[in-house]
Amino acid sequence: MRALQLQRLEGPEGLTLVEVPEPDAADAVLIDVVAAGVSFPDLLLTRGQYQMKPPVPFVPGVEVAGVVRSAPASATVKPGDRVMAFSFGLGGFAEVAAISPDMVFRIPARWSFEAAAGVVMNYHTAHFALHRRGRLKAGETVLVHGAAGGVGTASVQVARGAGARVLAVVSDERKAEVARKAGAHEALLSSGDWLSQVKEKTGGLGANVVVDPVGGDIFDKSLKALAPEGRLLVVGFAGGRIPEVAVNRLLLRNIDVVGVAWGGFLLHEPSVTATIAKDLEAMADQGILEPVVGSVFPLEQGAQALRELESRRATGKVVLRMRPG
């Protein structure tokens, strides 16, 4: 099968299109991959900057959508099913993937393979962040940074599904339109005085929950954007700098800084997957969840797809297309 293999820790340029053996199904679901999601962790992996550091060469990619070729008797899917899946063992940038049955889910009929390719990681992360870690309640205000990206658009929609008011922060008007189409009630520009606008739009209180996959200066300002007993959810550091906080700010303002590591949490409590999946399925059936697809590249242009993430040009979910589906 064809696969994009990272042969050198030199960023996207270290990827090479190769022929490799198909994975062994064993007790896994074997999927003929139609599309694969491209994520920020994939970019970090190509530079050896992610917490997981597999030896080179390896095939990156953790998100796929495709058709089940075979499945163990214990699986809830069967051959021929259209599925979306998440792989802890990487290998998603390939034409065939073998994935644990508990991380494989049927695709809603109206979603394309491209739409489904980025759902599991982004939407499960958003749900885990907002509900499990953020304790979101209906009627609260949620501020989402990077709201035009994959995690951002997912967070916007999951927050709306919980009955929250959603304010999006993005870098330009093109991304503001993407965030509004995803469901944000209002979009603010990070280049402007978004902090004052948040205060103004919340009657001076601030946001109850902030979703921050960016870090850096955004994190620093977000602490000031929180309402009393607000929760700042640390999802990632796409902005580069890992911020620090003077804890007296937390004490004096009665606010929380909350870590969000969905994948790591599953190692301790895997049962949360089924609970989240059931809730997301219900929201999808109601039309609340509509994955936002950005650029779609053929497999051989995987390096270009990663560079689009790196340059912060991407909106929605960047996807690799393996074959017609």
PDB file of C-alpha atoms in Angstrom:
ATOM      1  CA  MET A   1       0.000   0.000   0.000  1.00  0.00           C
ATOM      2  CA  ARG A   2       1.012   3.629  -0.440  1.00  0.00           C
ATOM      3  CA  ALA A   3       1.909   5.587   2.668  1.00  0.00           C
ATOM      4  CA  LEU A   4       3.575   8.851   3.638  1.00  0.00           C
ATOM      5  CA  GLN A   5       6.522   7.911   5.790  1.00  0.00           C
ATOM      6  CA  LEU A   6       8.583  10.314   7.902  1.00  0.00           C
ATOM      7  CA  GLN A   7      12.192   9.388   7.212  1.00  0.00           C
ATOM      8  CA  ARG A   8      13.932  12.421   8.731  1.00  0.00           C
ATOM      9  CA  LEU A   9      12.997  14.719  11.623  1.00  0.00           C
ATOM     10  CA  GLU A  10      13.136  17.759   9.365  1.00  0.00           C
ATOM     11  CA  GLY A  11       9.513  18.859   9.460  1.00  0.00           C
ATOM     12  CA  PRO A  12       7.163  18.262   6.512  1.00  0.00           C
ATOM     13  CA  GLU A  13      10.160  17.974   4.157  1.00  0.00           C
ATOM     14  CA  GLY A  14      11.084  14.728   5.935  1.00  0.00           C
ATOM     15  CA  LEU A  15       8.047  12.948   4.457  1.00  0.00           C
ATOM     16  CA  THR A  16       8.418  10.523   1.554  1.00  0.00           C
ATOM     17  CA  LEU A  17       5.736   8.629  -0.381  1.00  0.00           C
ATOM     18  CA  VAL A  18       6.619   4.926  -0.169  1.00  0.00           C
ATOM     19  CA  GLU A  19       5.181   1.447  -0.615  1.00  0.00           C
ATOM     20  CA  VAL A  20       4.940  -0.465   2.667  1.00  0.00           C
ATOM     21  CA  PRO A  21       3.244  -3.719   3.739  1.00  0.00           C
ATOM     22  CA  GLU A  22      -0.385  -3.474   4.842  1.00  0.00           C
ATOM     23  CA  PRO A  23      -0.883  -3.622   8.631  1.00  0.00           C
ATOM     24  CA  ASP A  24      -1.844  -6.887  10.305  1.00  0.00           C
ATOM     25  CA  ALA A  25      -5.512  -6.832  11.312  1.00  0.00           C
ATOM     26  CA  ALA A  26      -5.103  -9.134  14.351  1.00  0.00           C
ATOM     27  CA  ASP A  27      -7.843  -7.985  16.769  1.00  0.00           C
ATOM     28  CA  ALA A  28      -8.193  -4.605  15.055  1.00  0.00           C
ATOM     29  CA  VAL A  29     -10.664  -3.183  12.570  1.00  0.00           C
ATOM     30  CA  LEU A  30      -9.017  -3.091   9.144  1.00  0.00           C
ATOM     31  CA  ILE A  31     -10.063   0.038   7.244  1.00  0.00           C
ATOM     32  CA  ASP A  32      -9.574   0.932   3.594  1.00  0.00           C
ATOM     33  CA  VAL A  33      -8.815   4.599   4.146  1.00  0.00           C
ATOM     34  CA  VAL A  34     -10.502   7.148   1.901  1.00  0.00           C
ATOM     35  CA  ALA A  35      -9.455  10.311   3.773  1.00  0.00           C
ATOM     36  CA  ALA A  36      -7.152  11.166   6.672  1.00  0.00           C
ATOM     37  CA  GLY A  37      -7.209  14.186   8.957  1.00  0.00           C
ATOM     38  CA  VAL A  38      -4.100  16.347   9.277  1.00  0.00           C
ATOM     39  CA  SER A  39      -3.502  17.691  12.788  1.00  0.00           C
ATOM     40  CA  PHE A  40      -1.091  19.954  14.638  1.00  0.00           C
ATOM     41  CA  PRO A  41       0.394  16.965  16.533  1.00  0.00           C
ATOM     42  CA  ASP A  42       1.337  15.501  13.131  1.00  0.00           C
ATOM     43  CA  LEU A  43       3.337  18.655  12.428  1.00  0.00           C
ATOM     44  CA  LEU A  44       5.095  18.447  15.798  1.00  0.00           C
ATOM     45  CA  LEU A  45       5.850  14.767  15.216  1.00  0.00           C
ATOM     46  CA  THR A  46       7.702  15.590  11.993  1.00  0.00           C
ATOM     47  CA  ARG A  47      10.132  17.735  14.017  1.00  0.00           C
ATOM     48  CA  GLY A  48      10.431  15.434  17.031  1.00  0.00           C
ATOM     49  CA  GLN A  49       8.690  18.062  19.176  1.00  0.00           C
ATOM     50  CA  TYR A  50       5.673  16.020  20.315  1.00  0.00           C
ATOM     51  CA  GLN A  51       5.504  14.150  23.637  1.00  0.00           C
ATOM     52  CA  MET A  52       5.322  10.904  21.657  1.00  0.00           C
ATOM     53  CA  LYS A  53       8.654  10.335  19.901  1.00  0.00           C
ATOM     54  CA  PRO A  54       8.474   7.213  17.705  1.00  0.00           C
ATOM     55  CA  PRO A  55      11.708   6.154  16.020  1.00  0.00           C
ATOM     56  CA  VAL A  56      12.016   7.041  12.350  1.00  0.00           C
ATOM     57  CA  PRO A  57      10.926   5.921   9.897  1.00  0.00           C
ATOM     58  CA  PHE A  58       7.218   5.930  10.782  1.00  0.00           C
ATOM     59  CA  VAL A  59       3.885   6.795   9.189  1.00  0.00           C
ATOM     60  CA  PRO A  60       2.183   9.775  10.902  1.00  0.00           C
ATOM     61  CA  GLY A  61      -1.564  10.349  11.091  1.00  0.00           C
ATOM     62  CA  VAL A  62      -4.090   9.473  13.790  1.00  0.00           C
ATOM     63  CA  GLU A  63      -7.430  10.293  12.141  1.00  0.00           C
ATOM     64  CA  VAL A  64      -8.980   8.367   9.274  1.00  0.00           C
ATOM     65  CA  ALA A  65     -12.284   7.783   7.515  1.00  0.00           C
ATOM     66  CA  GLY A  66     -13.004   4.911   5.180  1.00  0.00           C
ATOM     67  CA  VAL A  67     -14.690   1.560   4.683  1.00  0.00           C
ATOM     68  CA  VAL A  68     -14.334  -1.471   6.956  1.00  0.00           C
ATOM     69  CA  ARG A  69     -12.604  -4.364   5.222  1.00  0.00           C
ATOM     70  CA  SER A  70     -12.684  -6.705   8.223  1.00  0.00           C
ATOM     71  CA  ALA A  71     -13.557  -6.498  11.904  1.00  0.00           C
ATOM     72  CA  PRO A  72     -13.309  -8.800  14.941  1.00  0.00           C
ATOM     73  CA  ALA A  73     -16.505 -10.292  16.336  1.00  0.00           C
ATOM     74  CA  SER A  74     -16.351  -7.936  19.316  1.00  0.00           C
ATOM     75  CA  ALA A  75     -16.533  -4.808  17.157  1.00  0.00           C
ATOM     76  CA  THR A  76     -19.720  -2.757  16.734  1.00  0.00           C
ATOM     77  CA  VAL A  77     -18.945  -2.239  13.032  1.00  0.00           C
ATOM     78  CA  LYS A  78     -18.926  -4.737  10.175  1.00  0.00           C
ATOM     79  CA  PRO A  79     -17.333  -5.071   6.722  1.00  0.00           C
ATOM     80  CA  GLY A  80     -18.702  -2.470   4.317  1.00  0.00           C
ATOM     81  CA  ASP A  81     -19.550   0.111   6.998  1.00  0.00           C
ATOM     82  CA  ARG A  82     -18.468   3.712   6.448  1.00  0.00           C
ATOM     83  CA  VAL A  83     -16.445   4.601   9.537  1.00  0.00           C
ATOM     84  CA  MET A  84     -14.292   7.279  11.153  1.00  0.00           C
ATOM     85  CA  ALA A  85     -11.545   6.298  13.558  1.00  0.00           C
ATOM     86  CA  PHE A  86      -8.654   7.391  15.769  1.00  0.00           C
ATOM     87  CA  SER A  87      -5.347   5.533  15.996  1.00  0.00           C
ATOM     88  CA  PHE A  88      -3.107   5.805  19.055  1.00  0.00           C
ATOM     89  CA  GLY A  89      -0.465   3.954  17.059  1.00  0.00           C
ATOM     90  CA  LEU A  90      -0.263   6.497  14.210  1.00  0.00           C
ATOM     91  CA  GLY A  91      -0.284   5.071  10.650  1.00  0.00           C
ATOM     92  CA  GLY A  92      -3.162   7.197   9.333  1.00  0.00           C
ATOM     93  CA  PHE A  93      -1.314   8.641   6.312  1.00  0.00           C
ATOM     94  CA  ALA A  94      -1.720   5.368   4.435  1.00  0.00           C
ATOM     95  CA  GLU A  95      -4.225   3.545   2.252  1.00  0.00           C
ATOM     96  CA  VAL A  96      -5.022   0.924   4.919  1.00  0.00           C
ATOM     97  CA  ALA A  97      -5.196   1.306   8.704  1.00  0.00           C
ATOM     98  CA  ALA A  98      -5.687  -1.195  11.544  1.00  0.00           C
ATOM     99  CA  ILE A  99      -7.403   0.435  14.519  1.00  0.00           C
ATOM    100  CA  SER A 100      -8.700  -0.724  17.901  1.00  0.00           C
ATOM    101  CA  PRO A 101     -12.459  -1.454  17.717  1.00  0.00           C
ATOM    102  CA  ASP A 102     -13.309   0.927  20.569  1.00  0.00           C
ATOM    103  CA  MET A 103     -11.997   3.871  18.540  1.00  0.00           C
ATOM    104  CA  VAL A 104     -13.996   3.166  15.373  1.00  0.00           C
ATOM    105  CA  PHE A 105     -17.400   4.808  14.816  1.00  0.00           C
ATOM    106  CA  ARG A 106     -19.981   4.800  12.026  1.00  0.00           C
ATOM    107  CA  ILE A 107     -20.194   7.942   9.898  1.00  0.00           C
ATOM    108  CA  PRO A 108     -23.567   9.756   9.813  1.00  0.00           C
ATOM    109  CA  ALA A 109     -25.136   9.200   6.396  1.00  0.00           C
ATOM    110  CA  ARG A 110     -25.010  12.850   5.322  1.00  0.00           C
ATOM    111  CA  TRP A 111     -21.288  13.328   6.105  1.00  0.00           C
ATOM    112  CA  SER A 112     -18.620  12.835   3.454  1.00  0.00           C
ATOM    113  CA  PHE A 113     -15.433  10.909   4.161  1.00  0.00           C
ATOM    114  CA  GLU A 114     -13.551  14.222   4.149  1.00  0.00           C
ATOM    115  CA  ALA A 115     -15.904  15.663   6.775  1.00  0.00           C
ATOM    116  CA  ALA A 116     -15.615  12.567   8.954  1.00  0.00           C
ATOM    117  CA  ALA A 117     -11.826  12.316   8.728  1.00  0.00           C
ATOM    118  CA  GLY A 118     -11.237  14.968  11.365  1.00  0.00           C
ATOM    119  CA  VAL A 119     -14.160  14.272  13.675  1.00  0.00           C
ATOM    120  CA  VAL A 120     -12.968  11.797  16.293  1.00  0.00           C
ATOM    121  CA  MET A 121      -9.999  13.696  17.707  1.00  0.00           C
ATOM    122  CA  ASN A 122     -11.411  17.220  17.323  1.00  0.00           C
ATOM    123  CA  TYR A 123     -14.964  16.626  18.503  1.00  0.00           C
ATOM    124  CA  HIS A 124     -14.086  14.195  21.281  1.00  0.00           C
ATOM    125  CA  THR A 125     -11.456  16.694  22.474  1.00  0.00           C
ATOM    126  CA  ALA A 126     -13.975  19.547  22.350  1.00  0.00           C
ATOM    127  CA  HIS A 127     -16.601  17.547  24.240  1.00  0.00           C
ATOM    128  CA  PHE A 128     -14.099  16.332  26.853  1.00  0.00           C
ATOM    129  CA  ALA A 129     -12.780  19.886  27.269  1.00  0.00           C
ATOM    130  CA  LEU A 130     -16.106  21.649  27.616  1.00  0.00           C
ATOM    131  CA  HIS A 131     -18.091  19.068  29.571  1.00  0.00           C
ATOM    132  CA  ARG A 132     -15.700  16.904  31.580  1.00  0.00           C
ATOM    133  CA  ARG A 133     -13.010  19.487  32.248  1.00  0.00           C
ATOM    134  CA  GLY A 134     -14.879  22.761  31.775  1.00  0.00           C
ATOM    135  CA  ARG A 135     -18.119  21.861  33.582  1.00  0.00           C
ATOM    136  CA  LEU A 136     -20.073  23.856  30.993  1.00  0.00           C
ATOM    137  CA  LYS A 137     -23.663  24.767  31.806  1.00  0.00           C
ATOM    138  CA  ALA A 138     -26.440  25.918  29.508  1.00  0.00           C
ATOM    139  CA  GLY A 139     -26.629  29.686  29.306  1.00  0.00           C
ATOM    140  CA  GLU A 140     -22.929  30.269  29.967  1.00  0.00           C
ATOM    141  CA  THR A 141     -20.669  32.214  27.607  1.00  0.00           C
ATOM    142  CA  VAL A 142     -17.829  30.330  25.906  1.00  0.00           C
ATOM    143  CA  LEU A 143     -14.912  32.111  24.255  1.00  0.00           C
ATOM    144  CA  VAL A 144     -13.105  30.025  21.624  1.00  0.00           C
ATOM    145  CA  HIS A 145      -9.653  30.965  20.339  1.00  0.00           C
ATOM    146  CA  GLY A 146      -8.475  29.691  16.965  1.00  0.00           C
ATOM    147  CA  ALA A 147     -12.167  29.288  16.249  1.00  0.00           C
ATOM    148  CA  ALA A 148     -11.765  28.741  12.499  1.00  0.00           C
ATOM    149  CA  GLY A 149      -9.509  25.704  12.886  1.00  0.00           C
ATOM    150  CA  GLY A 150     -10.377  22.054  13.399  1.00  0.00           C
ATOM    151  CA  VAL A 151     -10.501  22.046  17.202  1.00  0.00           C
ATOM    152  CA  GLY A 152     -11.955  25.561  17.169  1.00  0.00           C
ATOM    153  CA  THR A 153     -14.923  24.834  14.897  1.00  0.00           C
ATOM    154  CA  ALA A 154     -15.611  21.625  16.823  1.00  0.00           C
ATOM    155  CA  SER A 155     -15.585  23.557  20.113  1.00  0.00           C
ATOM    156  CA  VAL A 156     -17.967  26.162  18.705  1.00  0.00           C
ATOM    157  CA  GLN A 157     -20.473  23.499  17.721  1.00  0.00           C
ATOM    158  CA  VAL A 158     -20.209  21.395  20.882  1.00  0.00           C
ATOM    159  CA  ALA A 159     -20.647  24.540  22.995  1.00  0.00           C
ATOM    160  CA  ARG A 160     -23.739  25.533  21.023  1.00  0.00           C
ATOM    161  CA  GLY A 161     -25.071  22.022  21.462  1.00  0.00           C
ATOM    162  CA  ALA A 162     -24.783  22.537  25.220  1.00  0.00           C
ATOM    163  CA  GLY A 163     -26.879  25.701  25.053  1.00  0.00           C
ATOM    164  CA  ALA A 164     -23.980  28.132  25.479  1.00  0.00           C
ATOM    165  CA  ARG A 165     -23.435  31.517  23.898  1.00  0.00           C
ATOM    166  CA  VAL A 166     -20.288  31.336  21.762  1.00  0.00           C
ATOM    167  CA  LEU A 167     -17.817  34.140  21.054  1.00  0.00           C
ATOM    168  CA  ALA A 168     -15.083  33.303  18.536  1.00  0.00           C
ATOM    169  CA  VAL A 169     -11.641  34.895  18.319  1.00  0.00           C
ATOM    170  CA  VAL A 170      -9.871  34.637  14.955  1.00  0.00           C
ATOM    171  CA  SER A 171      -7.036  36.390  13.129  1.00  0.00           C
ATOM    172  CA  ASP A 172      -8.835  37.827  10.088  1.00  0.00           C
ATOM    173  CA  GLU A 173     -12.209  38.393   8.442  1.00  0.00           C
ATOM    174  CA  ARG A 174     -11.934  35.273   6.280  1.00  0.00           C
ATOM    175  CA  LYS A 175     -11.621  33.136   9.401  1.00  0.00           C
ATOM    176  CA  ALA A 176     -14.361  35.142  11.117  1.00  0.00           C
ATOM    177  CA  GLU A 177     -16.765  34.050   8.387  1.00  0.00           C
ATOM    178  CA  VAL A 178     -15.723  30.415   8.877  1.00  0.00           C
ATOM    179  CA  ALA A 179     -16.325  30.689  12.636  1.00  0.00           C
ATOM    180  CA  ARG A 180     -19.764  32.237  12.125  1.00  0.00           C
ATOM    181  CA  LYS A 181     -20.722  29.527   9.641  1.00  0.00           C
ATOM    182  CA  ALA A 182     -19.590  26.935  12.185  1.00  0.00           C
ATOM    183  CA  GLY A 183     -22.103  28.418  14.632  1.00  0.00           C
ATOM    184  CA  ALA A 184     -20.377  31.178  16.598  1.00  0.00           C
ATOM    185  CA  HIS A 185     -22.811  33.880  17.710  1.00  0.00           C
ATOM    186  CA  GLU A 186     -20.151  36.561  17.232  1.00  0.00           C
ATOM    187  CA  ALA A 187     -16.594  36.692  15.891  1.00  0.00           C
ATOM    188  CA  LEU A 188     -13.851  39.000  17.205  1.00  0.00           C
ATOM    189  CA  LEU A 189     -10.450  39.720  15.654  1.00  0.00           C
ATOM    190  CA  SER A 190      -7.331  38.859  17.654  1.00  0.00           C
ATOM    191  CA  SER A 191      -5.618  41.879  16.103  1.00  0.00           C
ATOM    192  CA  GLY A 192      -8.162  44.172  17.742  1.00  0.00           C
ATOM    193  CA  ASP A 193      -9.085  44.842  21.354  1.00  0.00           C
ATOM    194  CA  TRP A 194     -10.968  41.564  21.711  1.00  0.00           C
ATOM    195  CA  LEU A 195     -10.538  41.562  25.494  1.00  0.00           C
ATOM    196  CA  SER A 196     -12.515  44.801  25.872  1.00  0.00           C
ATOM    197  CA  GLN A 197     -15.138  43.489  23.449  1.00  0.00           C
ATOM    198  CA  VAL A 198     -15.592  40.332  25.503  1.00  0.00           C
ATOM    199  CA  LYS A 199     -16.131  42.414  28.628  1.00  0.00           C
ATOM    200  CA  GLU A 200     -18.557  44.681  26.781  1.00  0.00           C
ATOM    201  CA  LYS A 201     -20.571  41.783  25.365  1.00  0.00           C
ATOM    202  CA  THR A 202     -20.856  40.093  28.765  1.00  0.00           C
ATOM    203  CA  GLY A 203     -21.915  43.104  30.781  1.00  0.00           C
ATOM    204  CA  GLY A 204     -18.445  43.493  32.257  1.00  0.00           C
ATOM    205  CA  LEU A 205     -18.328  39.958  33.685  1.00  0.00           C
ATOM    206  CA  GLY A 206     -16.257  38.121  31.092  1.00  0.00           C
ATOM    207  CA  ALA A 207     -16.559  34.611  29.666  1.00  0.00           C
ATOM    208  CA  ASN A 208     -17.437  31.643  31.849  1.00  0.00           C
ATOM    209  CA  VAL A 209     -15.260  29.286  29.808  1.00  0.00           C
ATOM    210  CA  VAL A 210     -12.325  29.992  27.475  1.00  0.00           C
ATOM    211  CA  VAL A 211     -11.094  27.312  25.040  1.00  0.00           C
ATOM    212  CA  ASP A 212      -7.416  27.987  24.267  1.00  0.00           C
ATOM    213  CA  PRO A 213      -5.530  25.820  21.754  1.00  0.00           C
ATOM    214  CA  VAL A 214      -3.129  28.706  21.034  1.00  0.00           C
ATOM    215  CA  GLY A 215      -1.224  29.599  24.215  1.00  0.00           C
ATOM    216  CA  GLY A 216       1.329  32.399  24.311  1.00  0.00           C
ATOM    217  CA  ASP A 217      -0.001  35.950  24.625  1.00  0.00           C
ATOM    218  CA  ILE A 218      -3.550  34.711  23.988  1.00  0.00           C
ATOM    219  CA  PHE A 219      -3.405  32.739  27.237  1.00  0.00           C
ATOM    220  CA  ASP A 220      -2.177  35.755  29.189  1.00  0.00           C
ATOM    221  CA  LYS A 221      -5.067  37.913  28.012  1.00  0.00           C
ATOM    222  CA  SER A 222      -7.577  35.104  28.438  1.00  0.00           C
ATOM    223  CA  LEU A 223      -6.987  35.065  32.183  1.00  0.00           C
ATOM    224  CA  LYS A 224      -8.312  38.626  32.215  1.00  0.00           C
ATOM    225  CA  ALA A 225     -11.274  37.655  30.028  1.00  0.00           C
ATOM    226  CA  LEU A 226     -12.716  35.233  32.593  1.00  0.00           C
ATOM    227  CA  ALA A 227     -15.787  35.887  34.690  1.00  0.00           C
ATOM    228  CA  PRO A 228     -15.665  35.071  38.418  1.00  0.00           C
ATOM    229  CA  GLU A 229     -15.330  31.263  38.762  1.00  0.00           C
ATOM    230  CA  GLY A 230     -14.431  31.106  35.079  1.00  0.00           C
ATOM    231  CA  ARG A 231     -12.443  28.211  33.599  1.00  0.00           C
ATOM    232  CA  LEU A 232      -9.596  28.593  31.096  1.00  0.00           C
ATOM    233  CA  LEU A 233      -9.165  25.325  29.205  1.00  0.00           C
ATOM    234  CA  VAL A 234      -5.587  24.679  28.052  1.00  0.00           C
ATOM    235  CA  VAL A 235      -5.927  22.569  24.898  1.00  0.00           C
ATOM    236  CA  GLY A 236      -2.617  23.232  23.154  1.00  0.00           C
ATOM    237  CA  PHE A 237       0.100  25.679  22.168  1.00  0.00           C
ATOM    238  CA  ALA A 238      -0.272  26.314  18.441  1.00  0.00           C
ATOM    239  CA  GLY A 239       1.077  29.822  19.021  1.00  0.00           C
ATOM    240  CA  GLY A 240       4.440  28.403  20.058  1.00  0.00           C
ATOM    241  CA  ARG A 241       5.158  29.771  23.549  1.00  0.00           C
ATOM    242  CA  ILE A 242       4.058  27.684  26.527  1.00  0.00           C
ATOM    243  CA  PRO A 243       2.720  30.299  28.975  1.00  0.00           C
ATOM    244  CA  GLU A 244       3.148  30.525  32.720  1.00  0.00           C
ATOM    245  CA  VAL A 245       0.758  31.971  35.287  1.00  0.00           C
ATOM    246  CA  ALA A 246       1.220  33.735  38.610  1.00  0.00           C
ATOM    247  CA  VAL A 247      -1.101  31.659  40.784  1.00  0.00           C
ATOM    248  CA  ASN A 248      -2.106  34.646  42.906  1.00  0.00           C
ATOM    249  CA  ARG A 249      -4.238  35.693  39.909  1.00  0.00           C
ATOM    250  CA  LEU A 250      -6.208  32.476  40.276  1.00  0.00           C
ATOM    251  CA  LEU A 251      -6.687  32.980  43.988  1.00  0.00           C
ATOM    252  CA  LEU A 252      -7.690  36.643  43.893  1.00  0.00           C
ATOM    253  CA  ARG A 253     -10.132  36.224  40.999  1.00  0.00           C
ATOM    254  CA  ASN A 254     -11.492  32.752  41.868  1.00  0.00           C
ATOM    255  CA  ILE A 255     -10.692  31.348  38.442  1.00  0.00           C
ATOM    256  CA  ASP A 256      -9.416  27.987  37.216  1.00  0.00           C
ATOM    257  CA  VAL A 257      -6.762  27.024  34.672  1.00  0.00           C
ATOM    258  CA  VAL A 258      -7.670  23.529  33.524  1.00  0.00           C
ATOM    259  CA  GLY A 259      -5.520  21.113  31.519  1.00  0.00           C
ATOM    260  CA  VAL A 260      -7.181  19.217  28.678  1.00  0.00           C
ATOM    261  CA  ALA A 261      -5.453  16.065  27.368  1.00  0.00           C
ATOM    262  CA  TRP A 262      -8.176  13.864  25.883  1.00  0.00           C
ATOM    263  CA  GLY A 263      -5.857  11.165  24.543  1.00  0.00           C
ATOM    264  CA  GLY A 264      -3.911  10.845  27.774  1.00  0.00           C
ATOM    265  CA  PHE A 265      -7.102  10.644  29.818  1.00  0.00           C
ATOM    266  CA  LEU A 266      -8.353   7.683  27.775  1.00  0.00           C
ATOM    267  CA  LEU A 267      -5.411   5.647  29.018  1.00  0.00           C
ATOM    268  CA  HIS A 268      -6.784   6.046  32.551  1.00  0.00           C
ATOM    269  CA  GLU A 269     -10.512   5.951  31.850  1.00  0.00           C
ATOM    270  CA  PRO A 270     -11.261   4.477  28.401  1.00  0.00           C
ATOM    271  CA  SER A 271     -14.978   4.193  29.186  1.00  0.00           C
ATOM    272  CA  VAL A 272     -15.355   7.929  28.595  1.00  0.00           C
ATOM    273  CA  THR A 273     -15.096   7.286  24.838  1.00  0.00           C
ATOM    274  CA  ALA A 274     -18.475   5.569  24.574  1.00  0.00           C
ATOM    275  CA  THR A 275     -20.187   8.268  26.642  1.00  0.00           C
ATOM    276  CA  ILE A 276     -18.800  11.072  24.477  1.00  0.00           C
ATOM    277  CA  ALA A 277     -19.539   9.200  21.250  1.00  0.00           C
ATOM    278  CA  LYS A 278     -23.180   8.699  22.232  1.00  0.00           C
ATOM    279  CA  ASP A 279     -23.644  12.398  22.996  1.00  0.00           C
ATOM    280  CA  LEU A 280     -21.914  13.479  19.774  1.00  0.00           C
ATOM    281  CA  GLU A 281     -24.021  11.055  17.747  1.00  0.00           C
ATOM    282  CA  ALA A 282     -27.179  12.585  19.188  1.00  0.00           C
ATOM    283  CA  MET A 283     -25.980  16.096  18.298  1.00  0.00           C
ATOM    284  CA  ALA A 284     -25.061  14.952  14.793  1.00  0.00           C
ATOM    285  CA  ASP A 285     -28.539  13.471  14.324  1.00  0.00           C
ATOM    286  CA  GLN A 286     -30.020  16.825  15.364  1.00  0.00           C
ATOM    287  CA  GLY A 287     -27.899  18.646  12.799  1.00  0.00           C
ATOM    288  CA  ILE A 288     -25.922  20.544  15.462  1.00  0.00           C
ATOM    289  CA  LEU A 289     -22.591  19.080  14.368  1.00  0.00           C
ATOM    290  CA  GLU A 290     -21.467  19.847  10.820  1.00  0.00           C
ATOM    291  CA  PRO A 291     -17.707  19.317  10.391  1.00  0.00           C
ATOM    292  CA  VAL A 292     -15.978  22.168   8.595  1.00  0.00           C
ATOM    293  CA  VAL A 293     -13.636  20.877   5.877  1.00  0.00           C
ATOM    294  CA  GLY A 294     -10.765  23.088   4.793  1.00  0.00           C
ATOM    295  CA  SER A 295      -8.196  22.251   2.128  1.00  0.00           C
ATOM    296  CA  VAL A 296      -8.132  18.718   0.716  1.00  0.00           C
ATOM    297  CA  PHE A 297      -4.803  17.439  -0.622  1.00  0.00           C
ATOM    298  CA  PRO A 298      -3.889  14.172  -2.351  1.00  0.00           C
ATOM    299  CA  LEU A 299      -1.723  11.847  -0.245  1.00  0.00           C
ATOM    300  CA  GLU A 300       1.449  12.741  -2.118  1.00  0.00           C
ATOM    301  CA  GLN A 301       1.015  16.404  -1.093  1.00  0.00           C
ATOM    302  CA  GLY A 302       1.013  15.667   2.641  1.00  0.00           C
ATOM    303  CA  ALA A 303       3.989  17.974   3.236  1.00  0.00           C
ATOM    304  CA  GLN A 304       2.059  20.865   1.683  1.00  0.00           C
ATOM    305  CA  ALA A 305      -0.920  20.090   3.933  1.00  0.00           C
ATOM    306  CA  LEU A 306       1.283  20.275   7.031  1.00  0.00           C
ATOM    307  CA  ARG A 307       2.852  23.523   5.839  1.00  0.00           C
ATOM    308  CA  GLU A 308      -0.621  25.033   5.568  1.00  0.00           C
ATOM    309  CA  LEU A 309      -1.141  24.257   9.257  1.00  0.00           C
ATOM    310  CA  GLU A 310       2.290  25.594  10.131  1.00  0.00           C
ATOM    311  CA  SER A 311       1.646  28.904   8.373  1.00  0.00           C
ATOM    312  CA  ARG A 312      -1.678  29.340  10.212  1.00  0.00           C
ATOM    313  CA  ARG A 313      -3.491  29.669   6.866  1.00  0.00           C
ATOM    314  CA  ALA A 314      -5.734  26.672   7.467  1.00  0.00           C
ATOM    315  CA  THR A 315      -9.431  26.939   8.183  1.00  0.00           C
ATOM    316  CA  GLY A 316     -11.600  24.005   9.211  1.00  0.00           C
ATOM    317  CA  LYS A 317     -10.006  20.583   8.980  1.00  0.00           C
ATOM    318  CA  VAL A 318      -7.150  19.949   6.556  1.00  0.00           C
ATOM    319  CA  VAL A 319      -7.561  16.534   4.942  1.00  0.00           C
ATOM    320  CA  LEU A 320      -5.555  14.087   2.830  1.00  0.00           C
ATOM    321  CA  ARG A 321      -7.483  12.136   0.183  1.00  0.00           C
ATOM    322  CA  MET A 322      -6.277   8.568  -0.411  1.00  0.00           C
ATOM    323  CA  ARG A 323      -8.697   7.203  -3.005  1.00  0.00           C
ATOM    324  CA  PRO A 324     -12.177   7.845  -4.451  1.00  0.00           C
ATOM    325  CA  GLY A 325     -14.955   7.009  -2.014  1.00  0.00           C
TER     326      GLY A 325
END
